[in-house]
Amino acid sequence: MSALLVPPSRSRPAPHPGFALRTITAETYRAFLATPAGAALGAGFLQCPSWAAVKEGWRAQLIGWGPAPEAGQLTGVALVLLRQFPGTRKYFAYLPEGPVADWSDPGLDGWLDPLLEHLRGAGAFAVRIGPSPAYRRWDAARLKSLTGPGRRLGDVLASEVDPLGTAVAERLRARDWRRCGGDGTGEDGDAQPRHVFHVPLAGRTTEDLWSGLNQEWRRNVRRAQKEGVEIVVGSAAELPEFYRLLGITERRDGFRLGRSLAYYERQYAALNAEEPGRMKLYLARHRGEILAAHTLITVGRRAWYQTGASADHRREVRPSNALQWRMLLDAHALGADVYDMRGVPSTLDPDERAYGLLRWKLGTGGQVVETLGEWEKPLGGSANHTLYRAFQAYLNRR
C-alpha cells in the first residue's frame, strides 16, 4: 500500500498561548520551507512532503507548529511516517532526519512535548527522530594519515566537536530518549547513515574545489576527459539501466540496498513532481555505452549524491570520478552550501573491504561528519512500553 498523506485535522490546541500544532497541507508545508525562516532550518529531502509517496507500507502525516499553522505562520514542521504494528491498531512513528526545527531553541520542550502528545493521539506507541545538528567532524587530511589495523573513527580525535550537537544529545538523554545503536561508532541501529561525507561549497570557487581534490582524483578526472568520457543528465527512461548497473555494483562491492526498480522510479517521479529537477540521474558514457550512473538530489541550498552504480569493465577510464566532478560543479553552480556524499563506514582499517568507499570519498578533500544519529522513545504507559519491546523483537527477527 502506498503512503497516504493524512488530511489536515483539528488537533487539540497546545496548552499555552501563541502556539498551536496541527496537521497541515503539503502546500502549506512547502511554502514554509521556501520562506527565509524555513530555509534556514535546512530540511533534507527525507523531510519533504514528496518523500511520503516514496515509502510504501507507511501512512504519513504532515505536521506544523507555530502561532497559526493553518495560516502558514509556522516555526517548525515534520513529515511523520507511521507503520502499523501487526495485529494492533498502534503505530511506530518515524521522522527520518526530522523534525525540521530549531534545535538551538532553549524552549525545545515547548514544541517537542506537543509533538509527542499529538503522535500519541494518532495511535503511536513509540517515536524515532533524527535531529539535524552534527556531533563530530574529521577533516580528510587528518584521517588519511591516521589509518591502521583495527582502527575506527572513534579512535581518532575529532577535528571539531559541535557544541550544539553535544547539547542536544544531553537534552534528549535527560528526557529518556535512547540513541539507536548506542553511543559507540557503530551504525547498526540507525536507518539512515550516522557517518556522512560533506564537501563544503559555500565561499569556494571552482578552482578551490579542484585544488581540494587529491592528486589521484585530479589524475582520474583528467584521464576520463582524455579518454572521451561524456557526462550527461539522463531521464526516467535510463532508470532501468541505472538499476542494472546498481545490481552489478552491489555484487562487486558486497552490499545489498534491497531496493527495487519501482522504488527508484517512484522516487524520481515523486521528487520531480514536487519540484522539477529535484532529482537528477547523471550518466557517464564511453563509446556510446553507459558505464556509470549516479543520482543527485537538491533541496534549497543542499545537494546530495544519493546512489551510485558502475559497470565492471572499462573502469580504467574512470567514469565515476568524472561523474562526481561534474555533480560537484553543478551543485556549486546551483548555489548549494554543501555537497553531501551520504554514508561512509566508520572503519579506518585499509584491510577492511568497506574502507575503500571511505578512501574514495576522502579524495574529494571534504569532511567525515558524525550526525547525532537516530533517537527513539516509547510513549508513556506500560502498554506502549510493552509494544515497543515487542516491536524491537519483531524487527530483529526480520
mmCIF file of C-alpha atoms in Angstrom:
data_model
loop_
_atom_site.group_PDB
_atom_site.id
_atom_site.type_symbol
_atom_site.label_atom_id
_atom_site.label_comp_id
_atom_site.label_asym_id
_atom_site.label_seq_id
_atom_site.Cartn_x
_atom_site.Cartn_y
_atom_site.Cartn_z
ATOM 1 C CA MET A 1 0.000 0.000 0.000
ATOM 2 C CA SER A 2 1.445 3.401 -0.932
ATOM 3 C CA ALA A 3 1.997 6.044 1.725
ATOM 4 C CA LEU A 4 -1.024 8.317 2.047
ATOM 5 C CA LEU A 5 -0.928 11.816 3.439
ATOM 6 C CA VAL A 6 -3.458 12.071 6.242
ATOM 7 C CA PRO A 7 -5.711 15.081 5.520
ATOM 8 C CA PRO A 8 -5.454 18.070 7.843
ATOM 9 C CA SER A 9 -7.391 17.617 11.048
ATOM 10 C CA ARG A 10 -8.321 19.697 14.042
ATOM 11 C CA SER A 11 -5.763 18.714 16.659
ATOM 12 C CA ARG A 12 -6.193 19.845 20.244
ATOM 13 C CA PRO A 13 -4.530 23.277 20.739
ATOM 14 C CA ALA A 14 -1.355 23.489 22.770
ATOM 15 C CA PRO A 15 -1.937 24.486 26.395
ATOM 16 C CA HIS A 16 -0.005 27.769 26.219
ATOM 17 C CA PRO A 17 -0.875 30.894 24.205
ATOM 18 C CA GLY A 18 0.860 31.882 20.973
ATOM 19 C CA PHE A 19 1.447 28.288 19.880
ATOM 20 C CA ALA A 20 -0.553 25.649 18.062
ATOM 21 C CA LEU A 21 0.302 22.286 16.484
ATOM 22 C CA ARG A 22 -1.750 20.958 13.598
ATOM 23 C CA THR A 23 -1.669 18.600 10.652
ATOM 24 C CA ILE A 24 -1.193 20.829 7.597
ATOM 25 C CA THR A 25 -1.439 20.569 3.834
ATOM 26 C CA ALA A 26 1.527 19.798 1.610
ATOM 27 C CA GLU A 27 1.178 23.264 0.071
ATOM 28 C CA THR A 28 1.428 24.979 3.468
ATOM 29 C CA TYR A 29 4.387 22.766 4.402
ATOM 30 C CA ARG A 30 6.289 23.520 1.186
ATOM 31 C CA ALA A 31 5.516 27.238 1.409
ATOM 32 C CA PHE A 32 7.094 27.365 4.869
ATOM 33 C CA LEU A 33 10.246 25.591 3.704
ATOM 34 C CA ALA A 34 10.546 28.209 0.937
ATOM 35 C CA THR A 35 10.482 31.147 3.387
ATOM 36 C CA PRO A 36 13.782 32.519 4.747
ATOM 37 C CA ALA A 37 12.930 31.170 8.222
ATOM 38 C CA GLY A 38 12.021 27.742 6.888
ATOM 39 C CA ALA A 39 15.005 27.526 4.537
ATOM 40 C CA ALA A 40 17.349 28.389 7.414
ATOM 41 C CA LEU A 41 16.334 25.146 9.142
ATOM 42 C CA GLY A 42 17.950 23.163 6.302
ATOM 43 C CA ALA A 43 15.347 20.475 5.659
ATOM 44 C CA GLY A 44 16.656 17.388 3.890
ATOM 45 C CA PHE A 45 14.846 15.523 1.127
ATOM 46 C CA LEU A 46 13.618 12.905 3.616
ATOM 47 C CA GLN A 47 11.519 15.624 5.269
ATOM 48 C CA CYS A 48 9.912 16.919 2.076
ATOM 49 C CA PRO A 49 6.221 16.058 1.545
ATOM 50 C CA SER A 50 7.134 14.128 -1.606
ATOM 51 C CA TRP A 51 9.007 11.523 0.429
ATOM 52 C CA ALA A 52 5.682 10.186 1.720
ATOM 53 C CA ALA A 53 4.874 8.986 -1.802
ATOM 54 C CA VAL A 54 8.181 7.093 -1.981
ATOM 55 C CA LYS A 55 7.644 4.953 1.124
ATOM 56 C CA GLU A 56 5.247 2.072 0.579
ATOM 57 C CA GLY A 57 3.678 0.423 3.592
ATOM 58 C CA TRP A 58 3.633 3.626 5.652
ATOM 59 C CA ARG A 59 0.915 6.165 6.347
ATOM 60 C CA ALA A 60 2.066 9.748 6.609
ATOM 61 C CA GLN A 61 1.182 12.973 8.373
ATOM 62 C CA LEU A 62 2.465 16.473 7.730
ATOM 63 C CA ILE A 63 2.628 18.422 10.968
ATOM 64 C CA GLY A 64 3.371 22.088 11.583
ATOM 65 C CA TRP A 65 3.584 24.245 14.667
ATOM 66 C CA GLY A 66 3.789 27.939 15.407
ATOM 67 C CA PRO A 67 1.499 30.922 16.032
ATOM 68 C CA ALA A 68 -1.056 29.941 13.347
ATOM 69 C CA PRO A 69 -0.228 26.772 11.371
ATOM 70 C CA GLU A 70 -3.285 26.843 9.087
ATOM 71 C CA ALA A 71 -2.382 30.379 8.006
ATOM 72 C CA GLY A 72 1.213 29.365 7.322
ATOM 73 C CA GLN A 73 2.618 31.079 10.421
ATOM 74 C CA LEU A 74 4.998 28.287 11.399
ATOM 75 C CA THR A 75 8.235 27.793 13.287
ATOM 76 C CA GLY A 76 8.719 24.079 12.592
ATOM 77 C CA VAL A 77 7.353 21.168 10.554
ATOM 78 C CA ALA A 78 7.653 17.392 10.387
ATOM 79 C CA LEU A 79 6.919 14.589 7.954
ATOM 80 C CA VAL A 80 5.884 11.640 10.120
ATOM 81 C CA LEU A 81 5.788 8.124 8.683
ATOM 82 C CA LEU A 82 3.542 5.695 10.556
ATOM 83 C CA ARG A 83 3.960 1.918 10.340
ATOM 84 C CA GLN A 84 1.290 -0.245 11.897
ATOM 85 C CA PHE A 85 2.397 -2.942 14.317
ATOM 86 C CA PRO A 86 0.949 -6.244 13.034
ATOM 87 C CA GLY A 87 -2.202 -7.340 14.824
ATOM 88 C CA THR A 88 -2.787 -3.990 16.548
ATOM 89 C CA ARG A 89 -4.158 -0.531 15.826
ATOM 90 C CA LYS A 90 -0.975 1.092 17.083
ATOM 91 C CA TYR A 91 1.818 2.682 15.056
ATOM 92 C CA PHE A 92 5.547 3.212 15.139
ATOM 93 C CA ALA A 93 6.168 6.868 14.233
ATOM 94 C CA TYR A 94 9.322 7.678 12.263
ATOM 95 C CA LEU A 95 10.603 11.157 11.395
ATOM 96 C CA PRO A 96 13.541 10.479 9.018
ATOM 97 C CA GLU A 97 16.176 13.182 9.568
ATOM 98 C CA GLY A 98 13.488 15.245 11.272
ATOM 99 C CA PRO A 99 11.675 17.103 12.651
ATOM 100 C CA VAL A 100 12.587 20.307 10.799
ATOM 101 C CA ALA A 101 13.029 22.548 13.793
ATOM 102 C CA ASP A 102 15.364 24.987 15.519
ATOM 103 C CA TRP A 103 17.346 22.620 17.726
ATOM 104 C CA SER A 104 19.138 25.547 19.360
ATOM 105 C CA ASP A 105 15.827 26.761 20.789
ATOM 106 C CA PRO A 106 16.113 26.727 24.599
ATOM 107 C CA GLY A 107 12.371 26.093 24.689
ATOM 108 C CA LEU A 108 12.716 22.723 22.957
ATOM 109 C CA ASP A 109 10.087 21.144 25.196
ATOM 110 C CA GLY A 110 7.613 23.781 24.046
ATOM 111 C CA TRP A 111 7.310 22.100 20.628
ATOM 112 C CA LEU A 112 8.666 18.599 21.250
ATOM 113 C CA ASP A 113 6.203 17.696 24.015
ATOM 114 C CA PRO A 114 3.130 18.781 21.988
ATOM 115 C CA LEU A 115 4.502 16.846 19.005
ATOM 116 C CA LEU A 116 4.779 13.670 21.077
ATOM 117 C CA GLU A 117 1.330 14.216 22.549
ATOM 118 C CA HIS A 118 -0.096 14.631 19.053
ATOM 119 C CA LEU A 119 1.544 11.396 17.897
ATOM 120 C CA ARG A 120 0.233 9.550 20.936
ATOM 121 C CA GLY A 121 -3.251 10.757 19.983
ATOM 122 C CA ALA A 122 -2.672 9.447 16.451
ATOM 123 C CA GLY A 123 -2.053 5.967 17.873
ATOM 124 C CA ALA A 124 1.741 5.926 18.061
ATOM 125 C CA PHE A 125 3.313 3.709 20.725
ATOM 126 C CA ALA A 126 6.891 4.879 20.058
ATOM 127 C CA VAL A 127 8.716 7.577 18.104
ATOM 128 C CA ARG A 128 12.035 7.700 16.248
ATOM 129 C CA ILE A 129 13.574 11.045 15.277
ATOM 130 C CA GLY A 130 16.750 12.165 13.501
ATOM 131 C CA PRO A 131 17.921 15.532 14.907
ATOM 132 C CA SER A 132 19.780 17.639 12.351
ATOM 133 C CA PRO A 133 22.775 19.016 14.314
ATOM 134 C CA ALA A 134 26.170 17.455 13.676
ATOM 135 C CA TYR A 135 28.087 15.820 16.521
ATOM 136 C CA ARG A 136 31.730 15.497 15.375
ATOM 137 C CA ARG A 137 33.788 16.217 12.240
ATOM 138 C CA TRP A 138 37.077 14.845 10.911
ATOM 139 C CA ASP A 139 38.978 16.546 8.083
ATOM 140 C CA ALA A 140 40.034 14.294 5.218
ATOM 141 C CA ALA A 141 43.731 15.171 5.546
ATOM 142 C CA ARG A 142 43.695 14.170 9.210
ATOM 143 C CA LEU A 143 42.035 10.809 8.621
ATOM 144 C CA LYS A 144 44.236 9.754 5.718
ATOM 145 C CA SER A 145 47.296 9.979 7.950
ATOM 146 C CA LEU A 146 45.738 8.017 10.823
ATOM 147 C CA THR A 147 44.530 4.806 9.215
ATOM 148 C CA GLY A 148 45.673 1.487 10.636
ATOM 149 C CA PRO A 149 44.750 -2.114 11.502
ATOM 150 C CA GLY A 150 41.600 -2.286 13.606
ATOM 151 C CA ARG A 151 41.302 1.481 13.798
ATOM 152 C CA ARG A 152 37.934 3.244 13.639
ATOM 153 C CA LEU A 153 36.731 6.816 13.523
ATOM 154 C CA GLY A 154 36.032 6.859 17.236
ATOM 155 C CA ASP A 155 39.722 6.154 17.898
ATOM 156 C CA VAL A 156 40.764 9.442 16.280
ATOM 157 C CA LEU A 157 40.417 12.810 17.976
ATOM 158 C CA ALA A 158 37.833 14.808 16.005
ATOM 159 C CA SER A 159 38.857 17.945 14.167
ATOM 160 C CA GLU A 160 35.750 19.604 15.600
ATOM 161 C CA VAL A 161 33.103 18.756 18.196
ATOM 162 C CA ASP A 162 29.859 20.607 17.558
ATOM 163 C CA PRO A 163 28.648 22.241 20.812
ATOM 164 C CA LEU A 164 25.032 22.328 19.635
ATOM 165 C CA GLY A 165 25.057 18.628 18.795
ATOM 166 C CA THR A 166 26.562 17.832 22.183
ATOM 167 C CA ALA A 167 23.920 19.934 23.952
ATOM 168 C CA VAL A 168 21.029 18.388 22.008
ATOM 169 C CA ALA A 169 22.272 14.870 22.796
ATOM 170 C CA GLU A 170 22.414 15.723 26.510
ATOM 171 C CA ARG A 171 18.927 17.222 26.422
ATOM 172 C CA LEU A 172 17.467 14.166 24.706
ATOM 173 C CA ARG A 173 19.106 11.750 27.168
ATOM 174 C CA ALA A 174 17.727 13.800 30.048
ATOM 175 C CA ARG A 175 14.269 13.294 28.545
ATOM 176 C CA ASP A 176 14.679 9.486 28.318
ATOM 177 C CA TRP A 177 15.424 9.267 24.599
ATOM 178 C CA ARG A 178 17.700 6.395 23.562
ATOM 179 C CA ARG A 179 20.305 6.778 20.815
ATOM 180 C CA CYS A 180 19.760 3.940 18.332
ATOM 181 C CA GLY A 181 22.828 1.741 18.134
ATOM 182 C CA GLY A 182 24.235 3.299 21.297
ATOM 183 C CA ASP A 183 26.942 5.936 21.607
ATOM 184 C CA GLY A 184 29.790 3.960 20.033
ATOM 185 C CA THR A 185 30.889 4.191 16.431
ATOM 186 C CA GLY A 186 28.501 1.539 15.119
ATOM 187 C CA GLU A 187 25.606 2.443 12.840
ATOM 188 C CA ASP A 188 23.605 -0.782 13.097
ATOM 189 C CA GLY A 189 20.713 0.827 14.972
ATOM 190 C CA ASP A 190 20.171 3.677 12.505
ATOM 191 C CA ALA A 191 18.005 3.520 9.388
ATOM 192 C CA GLN A 192 19.923 6.494 7.948
ATOM 193 C CA PRO A 193 23.741 6.665 7.898
ATOM 194 C CA ARG A 194 25.242 8.043 11.087
ATOM 195 C CA HIS A 195 28.517 8.964 9.382
ATOM 196 C CA VAL A 196 28.255 11.005 6.190
ATOM 197 C CA PHE A 197 30.748 12.826 3.984
ATOM 198 C CA HIS A 198 30.440 16.547 3.245
ATOM 199 C CA VAL A 199 32.300 18.668 0.708
ATOM 200 C CA PRO A 200 31.882 22.353 1.689
ATOM 201 C CA LEU A 201 30.915 24.569 -1.257
ATOM 202 C CA ALA A 202 29.986 27.926 0.286
ATOM 203 C CA GLY A 203 32.529 30.659 -0.387
ATOM 204 C CA ARG A 204 34.667 28.451 -2.644
ATOM 205 C CA THR A 205 35.489 28.898 -6.324
ATOM 206 C CA THR A 206 35.643 26.072 -8.842
ATOM 207 C CA GLU A 207 39.440 26.423 -8.661
ATOM 208 C CA ASP A 208 39.192 25.861 -4.899
ATOM 209 C CA LEU A 209 37.164 22.705 -5.479
ATOM 210 C CA TRP A 210 39.700 21.413 -7.996
ATOM 211 C CA SER A 211 42.647 22.074 -5.706
ATOM 212 C CA GLY A 212 40.718 20.363 -2.888
ATOM 213 C CA LEU A 213 40.789 17.077 -4.793
ATOM 214 C CA ASN A 214 43.797 14.924 -4.042
ATOM 215 C CA GLN A 215 46.337 14.094 -6.738
ATOM 216 C CA GLU A 216 44.729 10.739 -7.555
ATOM 217 C CA TRP A 217 41.296 12.296 -8.075
ATOM 218 C CA ARG A 218 42.653 15.044 -10.346
ATOM 219 C CA ARG A 219 44.571 12.452 -12.361
ATOM 220 C CA ASN A 220 41.445 10.279 -12.713
ATOM 221 C CA VAL A 221 39.238 13.179 -13.809
ATOM 222 C CA ARG A 222 41.831 14.172 -16.414
ATOM 223 C CA ARG A 223 42.062 10.538 -17.561
ATOM 224 C CA ALA A 224 38.286 10.382 -18.071
ATOM 225 C CA GLN A 225 38.368 13.593 -20.083
ATOM 226 C CA LYS A 226 41.268 12.362 -22.208
ATOM 227 C CA GLU A 227 39.507 9.047 -22.895
ATOM 228 C CA GLY A 228 36.387 10.868 -24.078
ATOM 229 C CA VAL A 229 34.027 10.014 -21.200
ATOM 230 C CA GLU A 230 30.873 12.077 -21.733
ATOM 231 C CA ILE A 231 28.730 13.216 -18.782
ATOM 232 C CA VAL A 232 25.046 13.877 -19.449
ATOM 233 C CA VAL A 233 21.892 14.288 -17.379
ATOM 234 C CA GLY A 234 19.526 11.444 -18.173
ATOM 235 C CA SER A 235 15.819 10.921 -17.615
ATOM 236 C CA ALA A 236 13.409 8.348 -16.212
ATOM 237 C CA ALA A 237 13.987 6.322 -19.375
ATOM 238 C CA GLU A 238 17.517 5.459 -18.183
ATOM 239 C CA LEU A 239 16.465 4.306 -14.703
ATOM 240 C CA PRO A 240 16.347 0.618 -15.762
ATOM 241 C CA GLU A 241 19.966 0.887 -16.943
ATOM 242 C CA PHE A 242 20.917 2.616 -13.675
ATOM 243 C CA TYR A 243 19.251 -0.221 -11.772
ATOM 244 C CA ARG A 244 21.056 -2.872 -13.824
ATOM 245 C CA LEU A 245 24.404 -1.209 -13.039
ATOM 246 C CA LEU A 246 23.409 -0.938 -9.376
ATOM 247 C CA GLY A 247 22.984 -4.713 -9.228
ATOM 248 C CA ILE A 248 26.487 -5.144 -10.677
ATOM 249 C CA THR A 249 27.867 -2.697 -8.104
ATOM 250 C CA GLU A 250 26.170 -4.468 -5.205
ATOM 251 C CA ARG A 251 27.590 -7.847 -6.209
ATOM 252 C CA ARG A 252 31.068 -6.420 -6.767
ATOM 253 C CA ASP A 253 31.270 -4.418 -3.548
ATOM 254 C CA GLY A 254 29.425 -6.841 -1.297
ATOM 255 C CA PHE A 255 26.404 -4.839 -0.179
ATOM 256 C CA ARG A 256 22.672 -5.007 -0.772
ATOM 257 C CA LEU A 257 20.401 -1.947 -0.673
ATOM 258 C CA GLY A 258 17.270 -4.040 -1.073
ATOM 259 C CA ARG A 259 15.539 -1.530 -3.367
ATOM 260 C CA SER A 260 13.513 -2.380 -6.452
ATOM 261 C CA LEU A 261 13.479 -0.583 -9.777
ATOM 262 C CA ALA A 262 9.940 0.520 -8.912
ATOM 263 C CA TYR A 263 11.309 2.235 -5.798
ATOM 264 C CA TYR A 264 13.691 4.410 -7.815
ATOM 265 C CA GLU A 265 11.029 5.123 -10.442
ATOM 266 C CA ARG A 266 8.630 6.167 -7.699
ATOM 267 C CA GLN A 267 11.287 8.334 -6.064
ATOM 268 C CA TYR A 268 12.223 10.023 -9.344
ATOM 269 C CA ALA A 269 8.571 10.748 -10.194
ATOM 270 C CA ALA A 270 7.587 11.979 -6.710
ATOM 271 C CA LEU A 271 10.550 14.274 -6.096
ATOM 272 C CA ASN A 272 10.418 15.831 -9.562
ATOM 273 C CA ALA A 273 6.648 16.307 -9.378
ATOM 274 C CA GLU A 274 7.218 18.342 -6.230
ATOM 275 C CA GLU A 275 9.948 20.428 -7.879
ATOM 276 C CA PRO A 276 11.199 19.839 -11.423
ATOM 277 C CA GLY A 277 14.861 18.852 -11.373
ATOM 278 C CA ARG A 278 14.894 17.992 -7.673
ATOM 279 C CA MET A 279 16.255 14.515 -8.514
ATOM 280 C CA LYS A 280 18.588 14.077 -11.464
ATOM 281 C CA LEU A 281 20.191 11.000 -12.971
ATOM 282 C CA TYR A 282 23.728 11.621 -14.216
ATOM 283 C CA LEU A 283 25.219 9.245 -16.779
ATOM 284 C CA ALA A 284 28.820 8.610 -17.830
ATOM 285 C CA ARG A 285 29.022 7.367 -21.428
ATOM 286 C CA HIS A 286 32.066 5.966 -23.197
ATOM 287 C CA ARG A 287 31.996 4.775 -26.792
ATOM 288 C CA GLY A 288 28.200 5.013 -26.691
ATOM 289 C CA GLU A 289 27.835 2.792 -23.594
ATOM 290 C CA ILE A 290 26.671 3.903 -20.141
ATOM 291 C CA LEU A 291 29.445 2.879 -17.742
ATOM 292 C CA ALA A 292 28.229 4.643 -14.592
ATOM 293 C CA ALA A 293 25.096 6.363 -13.291
ATOM 294 C CA HIS A 294 24.693 8.467 -10.127
ATOM 295 C CA THR A 295 21.686 10.265 -8.632
ATOM 296 C CA LEU A 296 21.723 13.846 -7.316
ATOM 297 C CA ILE A 297 19.016 15.422 -5.132
ATOM 298 C CA THR A 298 18.788 19.115 -4.299
ATOM 299 C CA VAL A 299 16.627 20.880 -1.708
ATOM 300 C CA GLY A 300 17.205 24.551 -1.025
ATOM 301 C CA ARG A 301 20.927 25.160 -0.518
ATOM 302 C CA ARG A 302 21.810 21.493 -0.031
ATOM 303 C CA ALA A 303 22.741 18.812 -2.560
ATOM 304 C CA TRP A 304 23.108 15.055 -2.049
ATOM 305 C CA TYR A 305 24.845 12.377 -4.055
ATOM 306 C CA GLN A 306 22.414 9.626 -3.121
ATOM 307 C CA THR A 307 23.234 6.443 -5.026
ATOM 308 C CA GLY A 308 25.972 5.441 -7.462
ATOM 309 C CA ALA A 309 26.345 2.498 -9.828
ATOM 310 C CA SER A 310 29.024 1.455 -12.302
ATOM 311 C CA ALA A 311 29.976 -1.372 -14.645
ATOM 312 C CA ASP A 312 32.759 -3.884 -14.017
ATOM 313 C CA HIS A 313 34.517 -3.250 -17.302
ATOM 314 C CA ARG A 314 36.477 -0.250 -18.604
ATOM 315 C CA ARG A 315 36.931 1.050 -15.091
ATOM 316 C CA GLU A 316 40.321 2.382 -16.156
ATOM 317 C CA VAL A 317 38.604 5.314 -17.930
ATOM 318 C CA ARG A 318 37.354 6.491 -14.506
ATOM 319 C CA PRO A 319 33.676 7.247 -15.247
ATOM 320 C CA SER A 320 32.690 7.615 -11.574
ATOM 321 C CA ASN A 321 35.344 10.249 -10.870
ATOM 322 C CA ALA A 322 34.174 12.202 -13.906
ATOM 323 C CA LEU A 323 30.546 11.947 -12.759
ATOM 324 C CA GLN A 324 31.318 13.210 -9.281
ATOM 325 C CA TRP A 325 33.358 16.126 -10.554
ATOM 326 C CA ARG A 326 30.503 17.210 -12.824
ATOM 327 C CA MET A 327 27.961 16.805 -9.988
ATOM 328 C CA LEU A 328 30.151 18.861 -7.651
ATOM 329 C CA LEU A 329 30.371 21.629 -10.232
ATOM 330 C CA ASP A 330 26.612 21.567 -10.852
ATOM 331 C CA ALA A 331 25.826 21.669 -7.116
ATOM 332 C CA HIS A 332 28.200 24.615 -6.769
ATOM 333 C CA ALA A 333 26.584 26.411 -9.733
ATOM 334 C CA LEU A 334 23.135 25.905 -8.151
ATOM 335 C CA GLY A 335 24.320 27.748 -5.027
ATOM 336 C CA ALA A 336 24.473 24.769 -2.670
ATOM 337 C CA ASP A 337 26.386 25.337 0.553
ATOM 338 C CA VAL A 338 27.402 21.711 0.909
ATOM 339 C CA TYR A 339 27.678 18.627 -1.284
ATOM 340 C CA ASP A 340 26.608 15.657 0.832
ATOM 341 C CA MET A 341 28.050 12.339 -0.401
ATOM 342 C CA ARG A 342 25.928 10.459 2.141
ATOM 343 C CA GLY A 343 27.087 7.467 4.116
ATOM 344 C CA VAL A 344 30.608 6.265 4.861
ATOM 345 C CA PRO A 345 31.767 3.364 7.052
ATOM 346 C CA SER A 346 33.395 4.024 10.406
ATOM 347 C CA THR A 347 36.404 1.799 9.722
ATOM 348 C CA LEU A 348 39.881 3.263 9.172
ATOM 349 C CA ASP A 349 41.408 -0.156 8.558
ATOM 350 C CA PRO A 350 42.740 -0.344 4.961
ATOM 351 C CA ASP A 351 42.428 -4.144 5.062
ATOM 352 C CA GLU A 352 38.650 -3.972 5.545
ATOM 353 C CA ARG A 353 36.620 -4.048 2.359
ATOM 354 C CA ALA A 354 34.361 -1.193 3.472
ATOM 355 C CA TYR A 355 37.304 1.182 3.832
ATOM 356 C CA GLY A 356 37.519 1.507 0.027
ATOM 357 C CA LEU A 357 34.353 3.637 -0.050
ATOM 358 C CA LEU A 358 35.684 5.983 2.621
ATOM 359 C CA ARG A 359 39.052 6.240 0.893
ATOM 360 C CA TRP A 360 37.344 7.179 -2.389
ATOM 361 C CA LYS A 361 35.315 9.965 -0.772
ATOM 362 C CA LEU A 362 38.280 11.255 1.248
ATOM 363 C CA GLY A 363 39.922 12.065 -2.074
ATOM 364 C CA THR A 364 37.496 14.957 -2.584
ATOM 365 C CA GLY A 365 39.045 16.760 0.381
ATOM 366 C CA GLY A 366 35.880 17.137 2.448
ATOM 367 C CA GLN A 367 34.956 16.042 5.966
ATOM 368 C CA VAL A 368 33.511 12.987 7.647
ATOM 369 C CA VAL A 369 30.588 14.172 9.757
ATOM 370 C CA GLU A 370 29.121 12.129 12.573
ATOM 371 C CA THR A 371 25.485 13.121 12.882
ATOM 372 C CA LEU A 372 23.568 12.789 16.100
ATOM 373 C CA GLY A 373 22.069 9.660 14.592
ATOM 374 C CA GLU A 374 18.568 8.472 15.331
ATOM 375 C CA TRP A 375 16.844 8.501 18.725
ATOM 376 C CA GLU A 376 13.851 6.514 19.951
ATOM 377 C CA LYS A 377 11.397 6.819 22.775
ATOM 378 C CA PRO A 378 8.348 4.749 23.750
ATOM 379 C CA LEU A 379 5.403 6.958 24.586
ATOM 380 C CA GLY A 380 4.089 6.870 28.131
ATOM 381 C CA GLY A 381 2.158 3.941 29.553
ATOM 382 C CA SER A 382 3.011 0.326 30.276
ATOM 383 C CA ALA A 383 1.098 -0.909 27.218
ATOM 384 C CA ASN A 384 3.168 1.276 24.894
ATOM 385 C CA HIS A 385 6.407 0.173 26.551
ATOM 386 C CA THR A 386 5.388 -3.459 26.096
ATOM 387 C CA LEU A 387 4.530 -2.841 22.440
ATOM 388 C CA TYR A 388 7.843 -1.075 21.932
ATOM 389 C CA ARG A 389 9.800 -4.065 23.253
ATOM 390 C CA ALA A 390 7.721 -6.404 21.089
ATOM 391 C CA PHE A 391 8.298 -4.189 18.050
ATOM 392 C CA GLN A 392 12.069 -4.267 18.585
ATOM 393 C CA ALA A 393 11.958 -8.065 18.807
ATOM 394 C CA TYR A 394 9.830 -8.180 15.632
ATOM 395 C CA LEU A 395 12.379 -6.051 13.724
ATOM 396 C CA ASN A 396 15.262 -8.211 14.954
ATOM 397 C CA ARG A 397 13.575 -11.317 13.526
ATOM 398 C CA ARG A 398 13.044 -9.821 10.052
#
